[in-house]
mmCIF file of C-alpha atoms in Angstrom:
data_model
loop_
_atom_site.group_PDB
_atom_site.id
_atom_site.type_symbol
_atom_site.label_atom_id
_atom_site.label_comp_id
_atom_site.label_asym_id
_atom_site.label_seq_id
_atom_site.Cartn_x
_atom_site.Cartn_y
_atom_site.Cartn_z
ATOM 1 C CA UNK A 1 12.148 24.436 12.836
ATOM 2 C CA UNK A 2 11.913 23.711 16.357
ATOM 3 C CA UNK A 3 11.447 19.443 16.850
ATOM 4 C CA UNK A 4 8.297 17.860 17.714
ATOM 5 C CA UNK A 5 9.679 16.593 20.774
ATOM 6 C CA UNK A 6 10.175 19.749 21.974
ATOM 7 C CA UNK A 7 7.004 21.728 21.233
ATOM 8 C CA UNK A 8 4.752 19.097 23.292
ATOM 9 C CA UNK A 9 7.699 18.524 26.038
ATOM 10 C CA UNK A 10 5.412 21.660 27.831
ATOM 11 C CA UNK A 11 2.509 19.125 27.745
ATOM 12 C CA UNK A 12 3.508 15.905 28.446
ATOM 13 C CA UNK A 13 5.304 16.898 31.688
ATOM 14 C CA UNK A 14 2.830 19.249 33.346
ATOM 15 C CA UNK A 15 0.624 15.685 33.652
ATOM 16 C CA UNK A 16 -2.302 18.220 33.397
ATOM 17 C CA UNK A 17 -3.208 18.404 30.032
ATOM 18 C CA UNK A 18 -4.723 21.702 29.519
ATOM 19 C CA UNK A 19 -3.271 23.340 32.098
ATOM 20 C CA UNK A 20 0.205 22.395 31.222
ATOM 21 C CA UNK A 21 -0.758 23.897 27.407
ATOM 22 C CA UNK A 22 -1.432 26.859 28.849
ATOM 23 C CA UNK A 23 1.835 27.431 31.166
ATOM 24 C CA UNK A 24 4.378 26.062 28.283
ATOM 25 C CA UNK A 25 3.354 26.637 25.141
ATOM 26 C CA UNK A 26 3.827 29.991 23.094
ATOM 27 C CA UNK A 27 0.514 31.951 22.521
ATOM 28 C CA UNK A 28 1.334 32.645 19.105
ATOM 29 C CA UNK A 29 -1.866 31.402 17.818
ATOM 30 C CA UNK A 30 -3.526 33.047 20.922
ATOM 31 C CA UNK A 31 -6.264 35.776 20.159
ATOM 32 C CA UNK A 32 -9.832 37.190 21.098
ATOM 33 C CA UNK A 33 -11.190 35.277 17.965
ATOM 34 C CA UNK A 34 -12.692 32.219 17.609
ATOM 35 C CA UNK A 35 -10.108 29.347 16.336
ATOM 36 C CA UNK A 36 -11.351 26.622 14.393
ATOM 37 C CA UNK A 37 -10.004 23.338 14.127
ATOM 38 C CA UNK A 38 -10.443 21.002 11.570
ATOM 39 C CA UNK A 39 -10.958 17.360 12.672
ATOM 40 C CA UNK A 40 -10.664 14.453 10.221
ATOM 41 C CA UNK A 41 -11.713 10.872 11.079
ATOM 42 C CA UNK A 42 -12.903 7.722 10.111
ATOM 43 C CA UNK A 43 -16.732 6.907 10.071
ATOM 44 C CA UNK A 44 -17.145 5.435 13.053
ATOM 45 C CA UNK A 45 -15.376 7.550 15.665
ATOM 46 C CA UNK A 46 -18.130 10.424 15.145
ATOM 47 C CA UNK A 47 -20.705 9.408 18.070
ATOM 48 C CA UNK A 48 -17.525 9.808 20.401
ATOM 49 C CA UNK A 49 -16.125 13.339 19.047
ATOM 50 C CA UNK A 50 -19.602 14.305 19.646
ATOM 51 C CA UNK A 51 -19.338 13.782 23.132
ATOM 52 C CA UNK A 52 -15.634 15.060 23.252
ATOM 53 C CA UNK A 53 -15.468 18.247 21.350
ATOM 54 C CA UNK A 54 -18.124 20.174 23.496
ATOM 55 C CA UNK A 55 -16.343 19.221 26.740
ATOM 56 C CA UNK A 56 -13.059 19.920 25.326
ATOM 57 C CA UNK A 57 -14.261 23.246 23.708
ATOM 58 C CA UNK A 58 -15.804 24.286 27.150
ATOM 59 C CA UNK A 59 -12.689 23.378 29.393
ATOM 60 C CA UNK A 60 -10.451 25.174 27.232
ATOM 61 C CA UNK A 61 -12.762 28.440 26.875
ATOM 62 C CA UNK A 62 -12.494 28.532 31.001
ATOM 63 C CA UNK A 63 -8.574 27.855 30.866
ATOM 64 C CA UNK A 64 -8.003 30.530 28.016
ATOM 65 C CA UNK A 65 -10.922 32.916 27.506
ATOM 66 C CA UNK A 66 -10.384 31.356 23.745
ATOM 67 C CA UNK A 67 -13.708 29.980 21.970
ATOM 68 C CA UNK A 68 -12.980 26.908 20.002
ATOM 69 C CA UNK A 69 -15.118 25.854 16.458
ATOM 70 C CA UNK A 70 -14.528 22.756 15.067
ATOM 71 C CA UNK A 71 -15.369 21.489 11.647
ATOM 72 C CA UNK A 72 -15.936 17.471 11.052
ATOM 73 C CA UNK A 73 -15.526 15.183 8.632
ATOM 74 C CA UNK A 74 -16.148 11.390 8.782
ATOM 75 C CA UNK A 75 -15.614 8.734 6.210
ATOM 76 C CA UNK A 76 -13.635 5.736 5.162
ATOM 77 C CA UNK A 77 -10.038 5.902 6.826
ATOM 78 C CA UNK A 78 -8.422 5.062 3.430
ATOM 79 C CA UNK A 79 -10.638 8.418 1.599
ATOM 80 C CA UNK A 80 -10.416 10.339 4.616
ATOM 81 C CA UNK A 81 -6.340 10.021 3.707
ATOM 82 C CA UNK A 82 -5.890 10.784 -0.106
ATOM 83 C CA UNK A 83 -8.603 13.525 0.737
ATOM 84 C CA UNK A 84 -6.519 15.452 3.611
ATOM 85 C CA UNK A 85 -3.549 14.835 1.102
ATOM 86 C CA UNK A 86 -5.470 16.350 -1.592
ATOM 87 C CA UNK A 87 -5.972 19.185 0.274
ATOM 88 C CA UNK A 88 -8.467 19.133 3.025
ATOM 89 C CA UNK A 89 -6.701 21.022 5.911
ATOM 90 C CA UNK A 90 -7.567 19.011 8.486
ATOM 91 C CA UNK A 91 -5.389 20.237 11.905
ATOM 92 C CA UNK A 92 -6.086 16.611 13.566
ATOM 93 C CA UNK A 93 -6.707 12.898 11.983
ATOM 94 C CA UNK A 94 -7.272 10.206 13.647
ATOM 95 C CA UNK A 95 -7.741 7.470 11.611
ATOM 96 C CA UNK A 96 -8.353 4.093 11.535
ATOM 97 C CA UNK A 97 -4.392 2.897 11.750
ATOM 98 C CA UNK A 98 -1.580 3.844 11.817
ATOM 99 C CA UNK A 99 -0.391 3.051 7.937
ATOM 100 C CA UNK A 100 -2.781 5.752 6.357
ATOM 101 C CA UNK A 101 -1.288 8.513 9.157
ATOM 102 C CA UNK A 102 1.660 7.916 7.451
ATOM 103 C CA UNK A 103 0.693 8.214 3.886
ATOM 104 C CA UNK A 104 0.169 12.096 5.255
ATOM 105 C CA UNK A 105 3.299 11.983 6.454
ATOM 106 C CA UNK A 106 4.871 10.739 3.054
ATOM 107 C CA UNK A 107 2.919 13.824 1.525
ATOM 108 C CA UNK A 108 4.791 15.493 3.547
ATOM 109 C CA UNK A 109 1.968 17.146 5.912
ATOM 110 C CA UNK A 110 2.905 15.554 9.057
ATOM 111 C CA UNK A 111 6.382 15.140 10.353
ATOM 112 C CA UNK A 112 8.105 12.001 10.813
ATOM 113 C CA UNK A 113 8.432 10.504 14.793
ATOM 114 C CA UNK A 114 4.465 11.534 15.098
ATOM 115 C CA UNK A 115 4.202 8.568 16.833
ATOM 116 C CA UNK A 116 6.350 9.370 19.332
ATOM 117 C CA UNK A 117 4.727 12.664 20.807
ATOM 118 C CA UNK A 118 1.606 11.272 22.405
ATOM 119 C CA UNK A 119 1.179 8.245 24.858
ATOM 120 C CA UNK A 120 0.988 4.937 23.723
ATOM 121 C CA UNK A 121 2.733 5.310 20.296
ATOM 122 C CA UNK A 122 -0.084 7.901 19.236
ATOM 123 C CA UNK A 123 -2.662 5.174 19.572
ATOM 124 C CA UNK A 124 -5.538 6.735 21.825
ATOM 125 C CA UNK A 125 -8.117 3.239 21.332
ATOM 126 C CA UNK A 126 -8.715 0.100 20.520
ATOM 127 C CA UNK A 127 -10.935 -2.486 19.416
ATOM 128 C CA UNK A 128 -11.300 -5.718 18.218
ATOM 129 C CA UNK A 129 -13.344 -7.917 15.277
ATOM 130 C CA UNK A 130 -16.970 -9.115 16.379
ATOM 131 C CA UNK A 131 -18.519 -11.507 14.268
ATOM 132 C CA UNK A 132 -22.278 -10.323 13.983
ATOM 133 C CA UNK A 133 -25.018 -13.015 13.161
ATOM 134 C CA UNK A 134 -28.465 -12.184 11.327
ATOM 135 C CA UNK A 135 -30.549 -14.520 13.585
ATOM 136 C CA UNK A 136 -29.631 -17.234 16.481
ATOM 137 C CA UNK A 137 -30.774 -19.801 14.085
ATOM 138 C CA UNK A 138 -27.309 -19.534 12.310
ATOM 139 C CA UNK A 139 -24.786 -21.136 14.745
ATOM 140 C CA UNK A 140 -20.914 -19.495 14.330
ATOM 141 C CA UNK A 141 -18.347 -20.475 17.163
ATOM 142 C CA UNK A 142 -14.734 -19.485 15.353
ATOM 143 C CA UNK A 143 -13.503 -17.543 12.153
ATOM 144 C CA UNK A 144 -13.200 -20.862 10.737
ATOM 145 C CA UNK A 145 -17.315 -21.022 9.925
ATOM 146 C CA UNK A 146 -17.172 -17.799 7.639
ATOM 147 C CA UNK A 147 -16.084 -20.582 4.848
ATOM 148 C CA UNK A 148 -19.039 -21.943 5.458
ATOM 149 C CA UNK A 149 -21.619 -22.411 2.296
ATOM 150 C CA UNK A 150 -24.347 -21.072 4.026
ATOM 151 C CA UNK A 151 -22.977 -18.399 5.423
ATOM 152 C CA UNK A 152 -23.124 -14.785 3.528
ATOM 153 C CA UNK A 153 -20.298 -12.344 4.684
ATOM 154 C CA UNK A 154 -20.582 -7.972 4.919
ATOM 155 C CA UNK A 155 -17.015 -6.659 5.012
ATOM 156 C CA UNK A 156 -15.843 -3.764 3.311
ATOM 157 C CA UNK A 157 -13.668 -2.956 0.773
ATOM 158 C CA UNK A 158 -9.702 -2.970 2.168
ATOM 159 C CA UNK A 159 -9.391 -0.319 -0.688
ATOM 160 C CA UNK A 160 -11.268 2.720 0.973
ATOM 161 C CA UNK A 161 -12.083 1.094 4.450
ATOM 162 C CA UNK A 162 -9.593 0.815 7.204
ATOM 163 C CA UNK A 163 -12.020 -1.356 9.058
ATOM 164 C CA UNK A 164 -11.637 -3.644 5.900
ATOM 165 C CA UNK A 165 -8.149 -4.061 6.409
ATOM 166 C CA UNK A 166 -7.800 -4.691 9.900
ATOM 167 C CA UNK A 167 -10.977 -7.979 8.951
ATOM 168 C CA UNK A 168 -8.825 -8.836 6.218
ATOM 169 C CA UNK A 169 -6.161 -9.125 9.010
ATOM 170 C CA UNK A 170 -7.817 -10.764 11.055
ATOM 171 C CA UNK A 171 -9.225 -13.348 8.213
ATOM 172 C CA UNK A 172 -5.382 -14.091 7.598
ATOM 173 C CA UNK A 173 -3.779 -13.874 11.593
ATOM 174 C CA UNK A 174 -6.727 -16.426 12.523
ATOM 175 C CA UNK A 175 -5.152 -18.857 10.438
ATOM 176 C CA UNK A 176 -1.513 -17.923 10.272
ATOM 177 C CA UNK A 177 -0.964 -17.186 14.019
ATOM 178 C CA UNK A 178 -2.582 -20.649 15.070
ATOM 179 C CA UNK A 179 0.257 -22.027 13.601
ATOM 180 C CA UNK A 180 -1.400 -22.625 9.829
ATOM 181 C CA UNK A 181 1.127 -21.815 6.084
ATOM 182 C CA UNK A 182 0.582 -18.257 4.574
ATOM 183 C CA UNK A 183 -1.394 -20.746 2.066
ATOM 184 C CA UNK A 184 -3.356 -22.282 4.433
ATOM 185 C CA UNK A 185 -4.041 -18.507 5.231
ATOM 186 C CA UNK A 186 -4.926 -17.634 1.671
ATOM 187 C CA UNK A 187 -7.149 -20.353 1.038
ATOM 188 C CA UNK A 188 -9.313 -19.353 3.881
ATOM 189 C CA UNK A 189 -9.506 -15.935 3.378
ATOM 190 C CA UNK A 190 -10.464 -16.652 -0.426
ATOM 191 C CA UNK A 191 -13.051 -18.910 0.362
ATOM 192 C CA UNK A 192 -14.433 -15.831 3.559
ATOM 193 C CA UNK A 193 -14.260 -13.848 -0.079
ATOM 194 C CA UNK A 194 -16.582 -16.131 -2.181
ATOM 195 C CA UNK A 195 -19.268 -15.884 0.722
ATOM 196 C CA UNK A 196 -19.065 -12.049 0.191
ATOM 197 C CA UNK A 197 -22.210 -10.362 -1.696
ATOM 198 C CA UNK A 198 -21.056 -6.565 -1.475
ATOM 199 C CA UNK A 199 -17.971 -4.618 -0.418
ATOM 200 C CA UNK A 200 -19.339 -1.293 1.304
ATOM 201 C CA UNK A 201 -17.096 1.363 1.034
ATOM 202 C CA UNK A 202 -16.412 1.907 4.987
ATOM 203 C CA UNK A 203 -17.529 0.241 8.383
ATOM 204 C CA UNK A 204 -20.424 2.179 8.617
ATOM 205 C CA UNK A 205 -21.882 1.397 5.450
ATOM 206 C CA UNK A 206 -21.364 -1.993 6.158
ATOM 207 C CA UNK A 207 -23.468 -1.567 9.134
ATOM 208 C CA UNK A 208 -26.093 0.214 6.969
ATOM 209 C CA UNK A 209 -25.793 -2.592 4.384
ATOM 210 C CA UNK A 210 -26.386 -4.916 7.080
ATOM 211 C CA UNK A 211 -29.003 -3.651 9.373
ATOM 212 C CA UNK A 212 -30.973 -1.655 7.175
ATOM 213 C CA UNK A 213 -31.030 -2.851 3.787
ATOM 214 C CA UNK A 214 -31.155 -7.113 4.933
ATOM 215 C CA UNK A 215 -27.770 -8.282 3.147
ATOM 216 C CA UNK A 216 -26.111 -11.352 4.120
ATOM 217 C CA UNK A 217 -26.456 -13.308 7.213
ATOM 218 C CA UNK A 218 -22.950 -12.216 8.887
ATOM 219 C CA UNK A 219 -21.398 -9.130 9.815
ATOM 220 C CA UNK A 220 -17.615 -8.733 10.374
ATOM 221 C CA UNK A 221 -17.326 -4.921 12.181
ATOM 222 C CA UNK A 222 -15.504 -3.520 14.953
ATOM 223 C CA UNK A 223 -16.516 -4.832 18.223
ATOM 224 C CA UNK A 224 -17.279 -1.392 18.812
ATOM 225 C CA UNK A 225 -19.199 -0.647 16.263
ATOM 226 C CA UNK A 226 -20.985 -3.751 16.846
ATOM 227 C CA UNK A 227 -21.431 -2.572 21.573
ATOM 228 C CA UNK A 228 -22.876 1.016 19.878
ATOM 229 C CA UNK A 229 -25.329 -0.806 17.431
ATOM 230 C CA UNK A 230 -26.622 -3.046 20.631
ATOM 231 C CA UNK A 231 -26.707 0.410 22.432
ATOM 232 C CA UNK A 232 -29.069 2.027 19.736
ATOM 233 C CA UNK A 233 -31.350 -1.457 20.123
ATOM 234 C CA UNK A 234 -29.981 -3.001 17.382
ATOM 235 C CA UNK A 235 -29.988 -6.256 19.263
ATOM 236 C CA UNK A 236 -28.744 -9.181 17.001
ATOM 237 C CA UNK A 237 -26.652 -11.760 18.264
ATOM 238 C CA UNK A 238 -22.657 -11.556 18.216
ATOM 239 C CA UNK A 239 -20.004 -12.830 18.936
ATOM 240 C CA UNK A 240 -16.148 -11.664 19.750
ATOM 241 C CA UNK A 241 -13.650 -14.596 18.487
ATOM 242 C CA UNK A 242 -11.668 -14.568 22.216
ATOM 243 C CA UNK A 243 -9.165 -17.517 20.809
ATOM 244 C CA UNK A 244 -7.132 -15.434 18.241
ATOM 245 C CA UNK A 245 -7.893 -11.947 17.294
ATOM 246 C CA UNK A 246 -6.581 -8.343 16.360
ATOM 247 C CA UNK A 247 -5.805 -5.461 18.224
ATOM 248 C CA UNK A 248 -7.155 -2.704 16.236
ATOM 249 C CA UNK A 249 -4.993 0.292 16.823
ATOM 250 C CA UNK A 250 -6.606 3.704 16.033
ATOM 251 C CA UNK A 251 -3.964 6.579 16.013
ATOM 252 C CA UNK A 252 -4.475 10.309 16.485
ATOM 253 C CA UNK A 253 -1.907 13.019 15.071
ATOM 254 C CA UNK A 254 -1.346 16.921 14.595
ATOM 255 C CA UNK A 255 -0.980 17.484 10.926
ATOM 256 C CA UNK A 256 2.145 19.795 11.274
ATOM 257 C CA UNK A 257 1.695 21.930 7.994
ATOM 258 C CA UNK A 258 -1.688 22.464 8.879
ATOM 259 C CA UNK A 259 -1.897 23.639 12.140
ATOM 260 C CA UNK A 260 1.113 25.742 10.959
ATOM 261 C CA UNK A 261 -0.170 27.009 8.440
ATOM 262 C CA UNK A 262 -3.719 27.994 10.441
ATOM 263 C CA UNK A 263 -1.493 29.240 13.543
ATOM 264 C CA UNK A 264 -3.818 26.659 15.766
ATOM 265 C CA UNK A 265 -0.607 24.398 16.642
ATOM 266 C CA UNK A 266 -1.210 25.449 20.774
ATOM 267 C CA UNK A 267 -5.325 23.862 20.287
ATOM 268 C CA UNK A 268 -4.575 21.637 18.595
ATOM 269 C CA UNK A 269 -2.018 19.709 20.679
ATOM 270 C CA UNK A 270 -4.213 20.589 23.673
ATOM 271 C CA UNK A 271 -6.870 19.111 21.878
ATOM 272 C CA UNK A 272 -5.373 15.447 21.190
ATOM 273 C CA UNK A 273 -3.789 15.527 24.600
ATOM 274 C CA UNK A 274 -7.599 15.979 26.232
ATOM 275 C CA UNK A 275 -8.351 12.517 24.058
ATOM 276 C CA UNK A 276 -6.427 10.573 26.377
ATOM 277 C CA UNK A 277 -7.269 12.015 29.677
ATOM 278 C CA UNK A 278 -10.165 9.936 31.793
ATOM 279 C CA UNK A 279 -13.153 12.361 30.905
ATOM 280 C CA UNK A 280 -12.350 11.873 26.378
ATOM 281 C CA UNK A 281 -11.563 8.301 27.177
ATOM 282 C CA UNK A 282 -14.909 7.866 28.754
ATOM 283 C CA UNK A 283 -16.711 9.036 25.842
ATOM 284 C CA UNK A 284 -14.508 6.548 24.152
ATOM 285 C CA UNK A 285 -15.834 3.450 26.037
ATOM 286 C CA UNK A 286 -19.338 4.448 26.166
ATOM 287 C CA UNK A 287 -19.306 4.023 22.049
ATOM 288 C CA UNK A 288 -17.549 0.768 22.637
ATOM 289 C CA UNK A 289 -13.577 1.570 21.870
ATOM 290 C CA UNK A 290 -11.592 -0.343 24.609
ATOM 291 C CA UNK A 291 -9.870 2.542 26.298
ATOM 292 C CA UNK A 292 -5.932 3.410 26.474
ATOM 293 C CA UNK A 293 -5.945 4.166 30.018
ATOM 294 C CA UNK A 294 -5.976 1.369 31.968
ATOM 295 C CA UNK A 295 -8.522 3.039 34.794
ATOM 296 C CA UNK A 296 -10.932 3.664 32.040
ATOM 297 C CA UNK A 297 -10.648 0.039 30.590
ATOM 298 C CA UNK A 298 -11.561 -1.215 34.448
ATOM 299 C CA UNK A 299 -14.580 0.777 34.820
ATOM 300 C CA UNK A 300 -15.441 -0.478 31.705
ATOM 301 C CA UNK A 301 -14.123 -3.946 31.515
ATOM 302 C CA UNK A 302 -17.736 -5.990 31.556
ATOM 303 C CA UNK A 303 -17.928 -5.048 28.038
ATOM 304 C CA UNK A 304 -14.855 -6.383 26.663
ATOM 305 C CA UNK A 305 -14.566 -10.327 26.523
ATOM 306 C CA UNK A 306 -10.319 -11.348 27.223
ATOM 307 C CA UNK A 307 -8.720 -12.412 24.361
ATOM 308 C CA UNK A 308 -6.376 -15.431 24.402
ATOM 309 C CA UNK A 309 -4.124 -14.514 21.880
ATOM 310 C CA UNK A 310 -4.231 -11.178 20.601
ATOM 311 C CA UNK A 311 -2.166 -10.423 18.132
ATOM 312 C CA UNK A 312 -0.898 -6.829 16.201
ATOM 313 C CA UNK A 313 0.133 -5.151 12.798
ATOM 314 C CA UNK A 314 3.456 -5.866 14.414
ATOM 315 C CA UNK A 315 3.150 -9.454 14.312
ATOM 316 C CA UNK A 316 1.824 -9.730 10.563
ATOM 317 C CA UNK A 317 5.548 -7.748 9.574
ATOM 318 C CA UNK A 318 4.325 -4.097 10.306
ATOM 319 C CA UNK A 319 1.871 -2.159 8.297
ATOM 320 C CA UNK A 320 4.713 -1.366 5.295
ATOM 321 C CA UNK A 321 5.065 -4.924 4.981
ATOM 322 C CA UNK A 322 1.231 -5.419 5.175
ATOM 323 C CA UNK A 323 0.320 -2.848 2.707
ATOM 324 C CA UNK A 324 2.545 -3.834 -0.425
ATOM 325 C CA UNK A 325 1.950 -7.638 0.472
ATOM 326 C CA UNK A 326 -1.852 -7.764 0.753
ATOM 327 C CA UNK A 327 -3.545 -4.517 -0.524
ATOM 328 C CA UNK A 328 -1.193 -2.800 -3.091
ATOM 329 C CA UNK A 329 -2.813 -3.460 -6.684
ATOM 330 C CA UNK A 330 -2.388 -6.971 -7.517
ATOM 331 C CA UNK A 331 -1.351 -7.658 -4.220
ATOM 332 C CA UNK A 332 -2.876 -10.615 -2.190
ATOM 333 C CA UNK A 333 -6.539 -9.013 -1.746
ATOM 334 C CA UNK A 334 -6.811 -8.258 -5.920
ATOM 335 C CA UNK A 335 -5.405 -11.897 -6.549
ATOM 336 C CA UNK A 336 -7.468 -13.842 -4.190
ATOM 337 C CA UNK A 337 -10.788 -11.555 -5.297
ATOM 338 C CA UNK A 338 -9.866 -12.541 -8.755
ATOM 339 C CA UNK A 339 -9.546 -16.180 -8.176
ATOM 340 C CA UNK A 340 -12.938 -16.216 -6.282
ATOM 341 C CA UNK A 341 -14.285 -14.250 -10.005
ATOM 342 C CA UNK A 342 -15.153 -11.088 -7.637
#
């Protein structure tokens, strides 16, 4: 098997993305027929890949002569996993971190170092967590006021949502990286649980849950789920917490046995190497995902308040660490939903 490194070496050092595809890779997969790709994300990435995938699809029809279909599918980052592990062949995930990538690579679809092959440790955006307020009359300034009585929380569920997590996260890293005990941690976070009425299954939902059907009073999203909402006039009042927050980290990655398997490796690559050129990461800012390339995240930086300390995965011991310490069954989450009698 020839090594990862070395199949996108063609790519990464022609600096033009489809271009360089075209002059190093092997047109093995190459034909007169149309090649479809299967791309599996996480809810709220879809208002960007439909922006993306036409460009893409065009560019590369004028480089190759090839015609590119794509198949979608959108959902919770957590069921999006177990379901391309199940067996939906998607070619490319990008999901909403990095530690449900690797449960594919555990099932042994995607090889190990995936990570390495694209810029920026595979992460092609970012975001944040916005605090999102029903009305002006309720008055939040800090992460601390979600403990609040009168204050009625929409998160989802860390089970099936990887928005959830990174919240959760956030809940936590408020507390622990200003200096407060892991207990000091759990206590707020429990009592941020009490003031929750529903646990939608994935970001979007929560959105739904939120905006259209009335529930609670808060909103804990991505910030840039929260910039696309205001976009579609969906005006309410939010906030981004600027004194500690998370970097949320979206990955992309080739599933190997897939795109193997189809004989769509060559598109496929090209394909997640277009996601971090200036045109994809456009698309990517105009739906509110803070941009990997620094150029981008200039042209759009009016949109993105600086954050004082903003802190990672990384810091909180590494998603391995994170996921049998807080979300594993009868890990941290199950305990402190139990204790609030959730």
């Amino acid at each position: 098997m020839i090594p990862k490194q070395r199949r996108f070496a063609g790519l990464m050092l022609a600096g033009i993305v489809l271009s360089g595809a075209i002059a190093s890779c092997a047109s093995s997969d190459r034909s007169d027929k149309a090649i479809k790709l299967t791309l599996v994300s996480y809810a709220v990435t879809q208002s960007a890949y439909e922006q993306i995938i036409p460009q893409f699809v065009e560019e590369w029809e004028e480089k190759t002569g090839q015609t590119v279909e794509f198949a979608q599918s959108y959902g919770g980052s957590g069921s999006q996993t177990r379901a391309v592990i199940d067996g939906l062949e998607a070619d490319v995930v990008a999901l909403a971190l990095a530690l449900d990538t690797q449960k594919i690579v555990e099932a042994g679809l995607i090889e190990a170092g995936w990570e390495e092959e694209l810029p920026n440790d595979s992460i092609v955006h970012k975001s944040v967590a916005a605090i999102v307020t029903r009305d002006d009359k309720l008055k939040l300034n800090n992460w601390a006021d979600l403990a609040r009585d009168d204050v009625q929380v929409i998160t989802a569920n860390p089970k099936t949502s990887g928005g959830a997590r990174w919240n959760f996260l956030a809940f936590w890293g408020s507390v622990t990286q200003a200096g407060g005990s892991e207990q000091q941690a759990a206590n707020f976070v429990a009592k941020v649980l009490k003031n929750v009425p529903v646990l939608p299954k994935d970001a979007r939902e929560s959105s739904d849950v939120f905006y259209k059907q009335g529930q609670g009073n808060v909103l804990i999203n991505y910030e840039n789920e929260v910039i696309l909402a205001n976009k579609k006039g969906e005006k309410l009042p939010y906030f981004v917490p600027t004194d500690y927050n998370i970097s949320i980290d979206n990955p992309v990655a080739v599933v190997d046995a897939n795109v193997d398997k189809h004989g769509t490796r060559e598109v496929a690559e090209a394909f997640v190497q277009y996601l971090y050129t200036p045109a994809a990461q456009r698309e990517f800012a105009k739906v509110g995902f803070r941009p990997v390339n620094e150029t981008v995240a200039a042209e759009f930086s009016a949109q993105y308040p600086r954050i004082d300390k903003l802190f990672t995965a990384k810091d909180l011991g590494g998603w391995q660490q994170i996921q049998t310490k807080f979300f594993d069954d009868g890990a941290v989450f199950d305990k402190l939903l139990a204790e609030v009698g959730k």
